[in-house]
XYZ file of N, CA and C in Angstrom:
519
model
N 129.883 117.568 101.546
C 128.688 117.062 101.388
C 128.532 116.304 100.142
N 128.306 115.211 100.501
C 127.806 114.240 99.246
C 126.337 113.973 99.048
N 125.377 113.966 97.778
C 124.060 113.627 97.576
C 124.276 112.748 96.832
N 123.413 111.804 96.267
C 122.914 111.151 95.221
C 121.517 111.603 94.677
N 121.614 111.598 93.337
C 120.259 112.576 92.629
C 119.843 111.618 91.537
N 118.466 111.230 92.270
C 118.017 109.949 91.934
C 117.667 110.061 90.229
N 117.804 109.002 89.692
C 116.988 108.929 88.269
C 115.719 108.952 88.811
N 115.076 109.635 87.533
C 112.974 109.695 87.374
C 112.719 109.221 86.330
N 111.319 108.479 86.209
C 110.896 108.147 85.174
C 110.025 109.081 84.526
N 109.875 108.560 83.258
C 109.181 109.889 82.654
C 107.803 110.631 83.050
N 107.338 110.286 84.357
C 106.495 111.055 85.111
C 107.358 111.946 86.226
N 108.649 111.650 86.065
C 109.280 112.565 87.255
C 108.942 111.834 88.908
N 108.824 110.707 88.528
C 108.939 109.850 89.983
C 110.378 109.494 89.905
N 110.879 109.306 91.681
C 112.320 108.897 91.285
C 112.207 107.415 91.648
N 113.585 106.679 91.111
C 113.727 105.282 90.887
C 114.504 104.919 92.157
N 114.123 104.707 93.114
C 114.867 104.027 94.172
C 116.182 103.143 93.621
N 117.175 103.657 94.298
C 118.430 102.683 93.960
C 119.085 103.565 92.995
N 118.756 104.485 92.263
C 119.220 104.688 90.840
C 119.848 106.029 91.187
N 120.841 106.630 90.367
C 121.259 108.190 90.501
C 122.676 107.857 90.254
N 123.297 109.367 90.756
C 124.269 109.760 90.152
C 124.694 110.711 91.642
N 125.743 110.594 92.013
C 126.109 111.053 93.258
C 127.333 111.785 92.774
N 126.913 113.250 93.697
C 127.708 114.412 93.521
C 128.356 114.990 94.919
N 129.483 115.387 95.058
C 130.085 115.596 95.960
C 130.614 117.028 95.584
N 130.323 118.048 97.040
C 131.062 119.387 97.000
C 131.306 119.933 98.912
N 131.841 120.898 98.710
C 132.337 121.688 99.730
C 131.222 122.035 100.762
N 129.965 122.245 100.106
C 128.626 123.105 100.746
C 127.521 122.917 99.704
N 126.571 123.503 99.942
C 125.227 123.191 99.822
C 125.008 124.145 98.239
N 125.512 125.114 98.244
C 125.807 126.117 96.974
C 126.580 125.274 95.818
N 127.553 125.084 96.424
C 128.691 123.985 95.411
C 127.613 122.714 94.489
N 126.997 122.228 95.651
C 125.982 121.273 94.889
C 125.415 121.274 93.946
N 124.384 122.895 94.519
C 123.486 123.550 93.163
C 124.781 123.828 91.778
N 125.813 124.362 91.908
C 126.218 124.781 90.815
C 126.545 123.413 90.057
N 127.234 122.291 90.975
C 127.093 121.024 89.908
C 126.253 120.529 89.094
N 124.915 120.622 89.980
C 123.479 120.241 89.250
C 123.379 121.350 88.052
N 123.259 122.283 88.146
C 123.055 123.436 87.253
C 123.677 122.908 85.995
N 124.891 122.143 86.077
C 125.838 122.180 85.194
C 125.593 120.832 84.374
N 124.721 120.219 84.355
C 124.593 118.915 84.261
C 124.134 118.787 82.704
N 123.315 120.026 82.276
C 122.389 120.225 81.083
C 123.074 121.457 80.765
N 123.281 121.577 79.300
C 123.316 122.761 78.378
C 121.762 124.009 79.045
N 120.852 123.664 78.825
C 119.521 123.909 79.341
C 119.635 124.557 80.549
N 120.149 124.298 81.735
C 120.369 125.012 83.017
C 121.569 125.669 83.155
N 122.600 125.166 82.508
C 124.236 125.679 82.805
C 123.926 127.093 82.864
N 123.452 127.966 82.486
C 123.499 129.270 81.791
C 122.556 130.497 83.125
N 121.649 129.502 83.782
C 120.911 130.215 85.038
C 121.561 130.590 85.993
N 120.859 131.446 86.593
C 121.400 131.556 87.840
C 121.201 130.851 88.752
N 121.761 130.577 90.012
C 121.169 129.478 91.508
C 119.753 129.808 91.643
N 119.438 131.245 91.896
C 118.136 131.349 92.460
C 117.090 130.624 91.412
N 117.330 131.440 90.341
C 116.357 130.870 89.194
C 116.248 129.686 88.688
N 117.336 128.626 88.381
C 117.606 127.537 88.484
C 116.720 126.787 89.411
N 116.939 127.141 90.857
C 116.224 126.362 91.858
C 114.825 126.778 92.123
N 114.508 127.933 91.754
C 112.785 128.027 91.425
C 112.379 127.406 90.450
N 112.856 127.440 89.454
C 112.363 126.373 88.428
C 111.988 124.988 88.638
N 113.225 124.439 89.340
C 113.059 123.182 89.474
C 111.932 122.999 90.325
N 111.921 123.763 91.531
C 110.783 123.587 92.100
C 109.515 123.815 91.989
N 109.203 125.053 91.155
C 108.049 124.796 90.197
C 107.625 123.628 89.726
N 108.754 122.931 89.176
C 108.227 121.643 88.209
C 107.819 120.695 89.208
N 108.461 120.841 90.621
C 108.325 119.177 91.300
C 107.184 119.744 92.057
N 106.683 120.802 92.756
C 105.720 121.323 93.689
C 104.366 121.920 93.071
N 104.680 121.825 91.538
C 103.218 122.268 90.639
C 102.828 123.705 91.233
N 103.302 124.334 90.319
C 102.580 125.958 90.326
C 103.942 126.510 91.290
N 103.456 127.675 91.487
C 104.808 129.083 92.149
C 104.992 128.174 93.665
N 106.169 127.838 93.530
C 106.448 127.338 94.912
C 107.231 128.473 96.257
N 106.940 127.734 96.922
C 106.859 128.427 98.366
C 108.220 129.070 98.328
N 108.360 130.610 98.653
C 109.377 131.101 98.241
C 110.860 130.480 99.163
N 112.269 130.464 98.529
C 113.458 130.067 99.124
C 113.768 131.465 100.175
N 114.782 131.062 101.411
C 115.135 132.247 102.062
C 116.463 133.440 100.908
N 116.423 134.389 101.299
C 116.886 135.409 100.860
C 118.812 135.300 100.726
N 119.039 134.671 101.825
C 120.610 134.073 101.429
C 120.687 133.006 100.594
N 121.298 133.311 99.731
C 121.829 132.218 98.680
C 122.141 130.873 99.334
N 123.249 130.917 100.320
C 123.652 129.304 100.860
C 122.219 129.081 101.608
N 121.522 129.948 102.321
C 120.296 129.490 103.055
C 119.095 128.677 102.000
N 119.510 129.442 100.782
C 118.402 129.092 99.609
C 118.550 127.551 99.137
N 120.080 127.312 98.854
C 120.539 125.541 98.839
C 120.270 125.160 99.593
N 120.601 125.277 100.729
C 119.977 124.084 101.813
C 118.826 124.224 101.854
N 117.997 125.160 101.993
C 116.344 124.408 101.566
C 116.312 124.057 100.485
N 116.740 124.297 99.187
C 116.373 124.039 98.325
C 116.647 122.322 98.193
N 117.545 121.723 98.341
C 117.828 120.580 98.605
C 117.580 119.834 100.050
N 116.788 120.358 100.793
C 115.864 119.738 101.903
C 114.572 119.443 101.169
N 113.713 120.161 100.386
C 113.015 119.858 99.824
C 113.103 118.697 98.586
N 114.028 118.874 97.934
C 114.077 117.662 96.989
C 114.446 116.163 97.771
N 115.017 116.769 98.804
C 114.893 115.072 99.429
C 113.689 114.708 100.261
N 112.979 115.717 100.638
C 111.079 115.315 101.084
C 110.595 114.441 99.737
N 110.943 115.099 98.587
C 110.203 114.604 97.360
C 111.154 113.275 97.132
N 112.054 112.728 97.781
C 112.960 111.532 97.599
C 113.668 111.412 95.808
N 114.193 112.869 95.540
C 114.659 113.215 94.539
C 116.105 113.169 95.001
N 116.481 113.243 96.089
C 117.737 113.465 96.135
C 118.136 112.286 97.494
N 119.380 112.088 97.720
C 119.157 111.782 99.004
C 120.879 112.002 99.425
N 121.014 112.337 100.939
C 122.459 112.869 101.511
C 122.408 111.547 101.925
N 124.183 111.686 101.632
C 125.000 110.881 101.966
C 125.950 110.996 102.978
N 126.334 110.163 103.737
C 127.326 110.469 104.394
C 128.917 110.292 103.723
N 130.040 111.341 104.389
C 130.982 111.373 103.787
C 131.710 110.161 103.544
N 132.916 109.773 102.451
C 133.468 108.838 102.221
C 134.073 107.882 103.571
N 134.626 108.846 104.803
C 135.174 108.473 105.429
C 134.016 107.997 106.753
N 133.116 108.687 106.213
C 131.801 107.594 107.456
C 131.088 107.063 106.831
N 131.117 106.058 105.375
C 130.713 105.227 105.087
C 130.570 103.852 105.611
N 129.473 103.091 105.558
C 129.266 101.966 106.313
C 130.288 100.762 105.409
N 130.972 100.448 105.883
C 132.266 99.795 105.117
C 131.884 97.972 105.058
N 132.656 97.551 104.069
C 132.100 96.345 103.876
C 133.173 95.496 104.906
N 132.495 93.859 104.957
C 133.220 93.008 106.239
C 134.947 93.359 105.667
N 135.748 92.948 106.354
C 137.000 92.516 106.404
C 137.747 91.732 104.988
N 136.678 91.044 104.994
C 137.364 90.011 104.113
C 136.314 90.032 102.818
N 135.624 91.130 102.361
C 134.790 91.383 101.511
C 135.453 90.578 100.060
N 136.933 91.472 100.149
C 137.465 91.493 98.590
C 137.969 90.119 98.228
N 138.691 89.688 99.201
C 139.029 88.182 99.436
C 138.130 87.263 99.145
N 136.723 87.488 99.943
C 135.745 86.357 99.558
C 134.924 86.705 98.038
N 134.876 87.833 97.564
C 134.706 87.901 96.145
C 135.703 87.607 94.767
N 136.887 87.735 95.220
C 137.787 87.367 94.397
C 138.029 85.361 94.230
N 137.274 85.126 95.855
C 137.116 83.676 95.291
C 136.169 82.879 94.588
N 134.845 83.851 94.783
C 133.949 83.621 93.800
C 134.004 83.744 92.399
N 134.659 84.994 92.019
C 134.599 85.247 91.131
C 135.940 84.233 89.822
N 136.959 83.737 90.606
C 137.984 83.144 90.429
C 137.625 81.041 90.106
N 136.130 81.234 91.382
C 135.828 79.746 90.824
C 135.328 79.614 89.795
N 134.445 80.618 88.995
C 133.997 80.723 87.536
C 132.388 79.852 87.805
N 131.908 80.254 88.933
C 130.553 79.227 88.968
C 129.507 80.194 88.800
N 129.677 81.292 89.239
C 128.512 82.019 88.314
C 129.279 83.625 87.914
N 127.947 84.243 87.672
C 128.432 85.462 87.091
C 128.511 86.331 88.305
N 129.032 87.590 88.452
C 128.963 88.127 89.575
C 128.069 89.184 89.964
N 127.032 89.341 88.784
C 126.160 90.348 88.486
C 125.045 89.093 89.269
N 125.127 88.444 89.589
C 123.848 87.533 89.926
C 123.899 87.835 91.561
N 123.444 88.598 92.019
C 123.620 88.773 93.496
C 123.176 87.675 94.164
N 122.155 86.879 94.039
C 121.355 85.899 95.227
C 122.781 84.699 94.939
N 123.090 84.601 93.929
C 124.390 83.072 93.984
C 125.438 83.548 94.525
N 125.980 84.748 94.370
C 126.978 85.070 94.949
C 126.765 85.332 96.323
N 125.521 85.581 96.749
C 125.877 85.791 98.421
C 125.982 84.141 98.535
N 124.892 83.257 97.949
C 125.097 82.218 98.183
C 126.305 81.133 98.332
N 126.988 81.596 97.459
C 128.777 80.744 97.133
C 129.515 81.616 98.379
N 129.645 82.733 98.570
C 130.146 83.298 99.481
C 129.796 82.205 101.066
N 128.820 82.054 101.263
C 128.518 81.391 102.465
C 128.879 80.202 102.473
N 129.095 79.596 101.067
C 129.268 78.102 101.218
C 130.743 78.078 100.763
N 131.578 79.120 100.635
C 132.970 79.140 100.384
C 133.704 79.454 101.756
N 132.991 79.668 102.832
C 133.389 79.838 104.028
C 133.758 81.391 104.491
N 132.841 82.422 104.119
C 132.871 83.443 104.456
C 131.337 83.977 104.626
N 130.460 83.693 106.469
C 129.361 83.731 106.115
C 129.264 85.403 106.476
N 130.136 85.914 106.780
C 129.936 87.301 107.421
C 129.722 88.265 105.937
N 130.410 87.927 105.026
C 130.841 88.683 103.573
C 128.898 88.082 103.443
N 128.550 87.009 103.231
C 127.262 86.752 102.324
C 125.925 87.657 103.567
N 126.372 87.574 104.856
C 125.249 88.098 105.503
C 125.311 89.880 105.201
N 126.550 90.503 104.693
C 126.451 91.739 104.371
C 125.945 92.041 103.055
N 126.093 91.014 102.029
C 125.836 90.777 100.690
C 124.079 90.790 100.867
N 123.556 89.833 101.889
C 122.048 90.021 101.706
C 121.254 91.213 102.192
N 122.043 91.755 103.054
C 121.328 93.244 103.666
C 121.995 94.278 102.909
N 122.574 94.182 102.088
C 123.642 95.367 101.149
C 123.478 95.107 99.744
N 122.227 94.804 99.204
C 122.068 94.906 97.526
C 122.666 95.753 96.680
N 122.082 97.038 97.068
C 122.668 98.411 96.474
C 123.778 98.434 96.582
N 124.435 98.710 97.623
C 126.393 98.678 97.691
C 126.803 97.717 97.168
N 126.153 96.553 96.596
C 127.045 95.387 96.223
C 127.038 95.990 94.425
N 125.758 96.127 94.236
C 125.497 96.363 92.536
C 126.654 97.577 92.561
N 126.584 98.663 93.298
C 127.597 99.609 92.823
C 128.931 99.188 92.787
N 129.741 98.257 93.549
C 130.913 97.993 93.798
C 131.024 97.268 92.255
N 130.170 96.238 92.259
C 130.404 95.058 90.985
C 130.466 96.545 89.445
N 129.630 96.831 89.233
C 129.408 97.843 88.184
C 130.295 99.208 88.368
N 130.477 99.718 89.480
C 131.355 101.219 89.297
C 132.620 101.012 90.376
N 132.484 99.943 90.633
C 133.443 99.965 91.415
C 134.175 100.675 92.679
N 132.764 101.171 93.304
C 132.519 102.432 94.087
C 132.335 101.868 95.634
N 133.065 102.419 96.834
C 132.805 101.872 98.160
C 131.189 102.009 98.494
N 130.831 101.101 99.591
C 129.397 101.104 99.877
C 128.543 102.480 100.146
N 127.609 102.873 100.045
C 127.350 103.981 99.979
C 126.791 104.733 101.463
N 126.720 103.723 102.259
C 125.847 103.960 103.921
C 124.488 103.974 103.745
N 124.253 104.816 105.132
C 122.762 105.288 104.901
C 122.598 106.462 104.830
N 121.426 106.877 104.269
C 120.757 108.364 104.345
C 121.192 108.873 105.489
N 121.476 110.261 105.341
C 121.179 111.208 106.918
C 120.068 111.344 107.374
N 118.762 110.936 106.377
C 117.447 111.355 106.710
C 117.041 110.148 107.383
N 117.622 108.497 106.889
C 117.274 107.421 107.340
C 115.659 107.208 107.727
N 115.360 106.136 107.895
C 113.850 105.559 108.321
C 113.607 106.172 109.648
N 114.146 106.517 110.767
C 114.296 107.082 112.035
C 113.970 108.805 111.799
N 114.269 109.725 110.738
C 113.917 110.410 110.411
C 113.051 110.738 109.270
N 112.064 111.359 109.171
C 111.273 111.337 107.978
C 111.257 112.662 107.503
N 111.813 113.871 108.045
C 112.340 115.003 107.005
C 113.742 115.036 106.946
N 114.433 114.667 106.015
C 115.993 114.763 105.859
C 115.876 116.697 105.490
N 117.299 116.831 106.078
C 117.691 118.402 105.483
C 118.999 118.253 105.316
N 119.418 119.498 104.650
C 120.755 119.491 103.983
C 121.645 119.680 105.157
N 121.389 120.781 105.888
C 122.429 121.133 106.982
C 122.440 119.869 108.133
N 122.528 118.877 107.932
C 122.707 117.572 108.921
C 124.029 117.031 108.789
């Protein structure tokens, strides 16, 4: 299971295209990783942590979580996704890969010295001009994935399991 935990504004609103990726075997392991991110929550029991987070997000006492801890973890992640605070990501093997000549095209642009590689629109234009139209098309549609690659060296993230077709993402998909 892989999720993206969104960064938030000071008002607690999720910032699109931002965040940190966590990967674990199941929902409960994801909760353990989330709890361990700060010294303020690391010592809390999973249920206490989930309840506290949900009460801050949902305002007041949250709807109770299932009794069984694994089911509670799945419900917790599902509710965070509904609020836009996390995004379910496909496993690496199922990610939306970049075009075949992606690395070759970017290396050609980089070696040309004609632009800063952080200038997404110019990199997109140059890849097309330099004979890589399929890469330029992919770059135009995958700005966030390109930024992650340039800054972090990571593979493209692919689409959220919830996607635009599914208005209610959930942890057990």
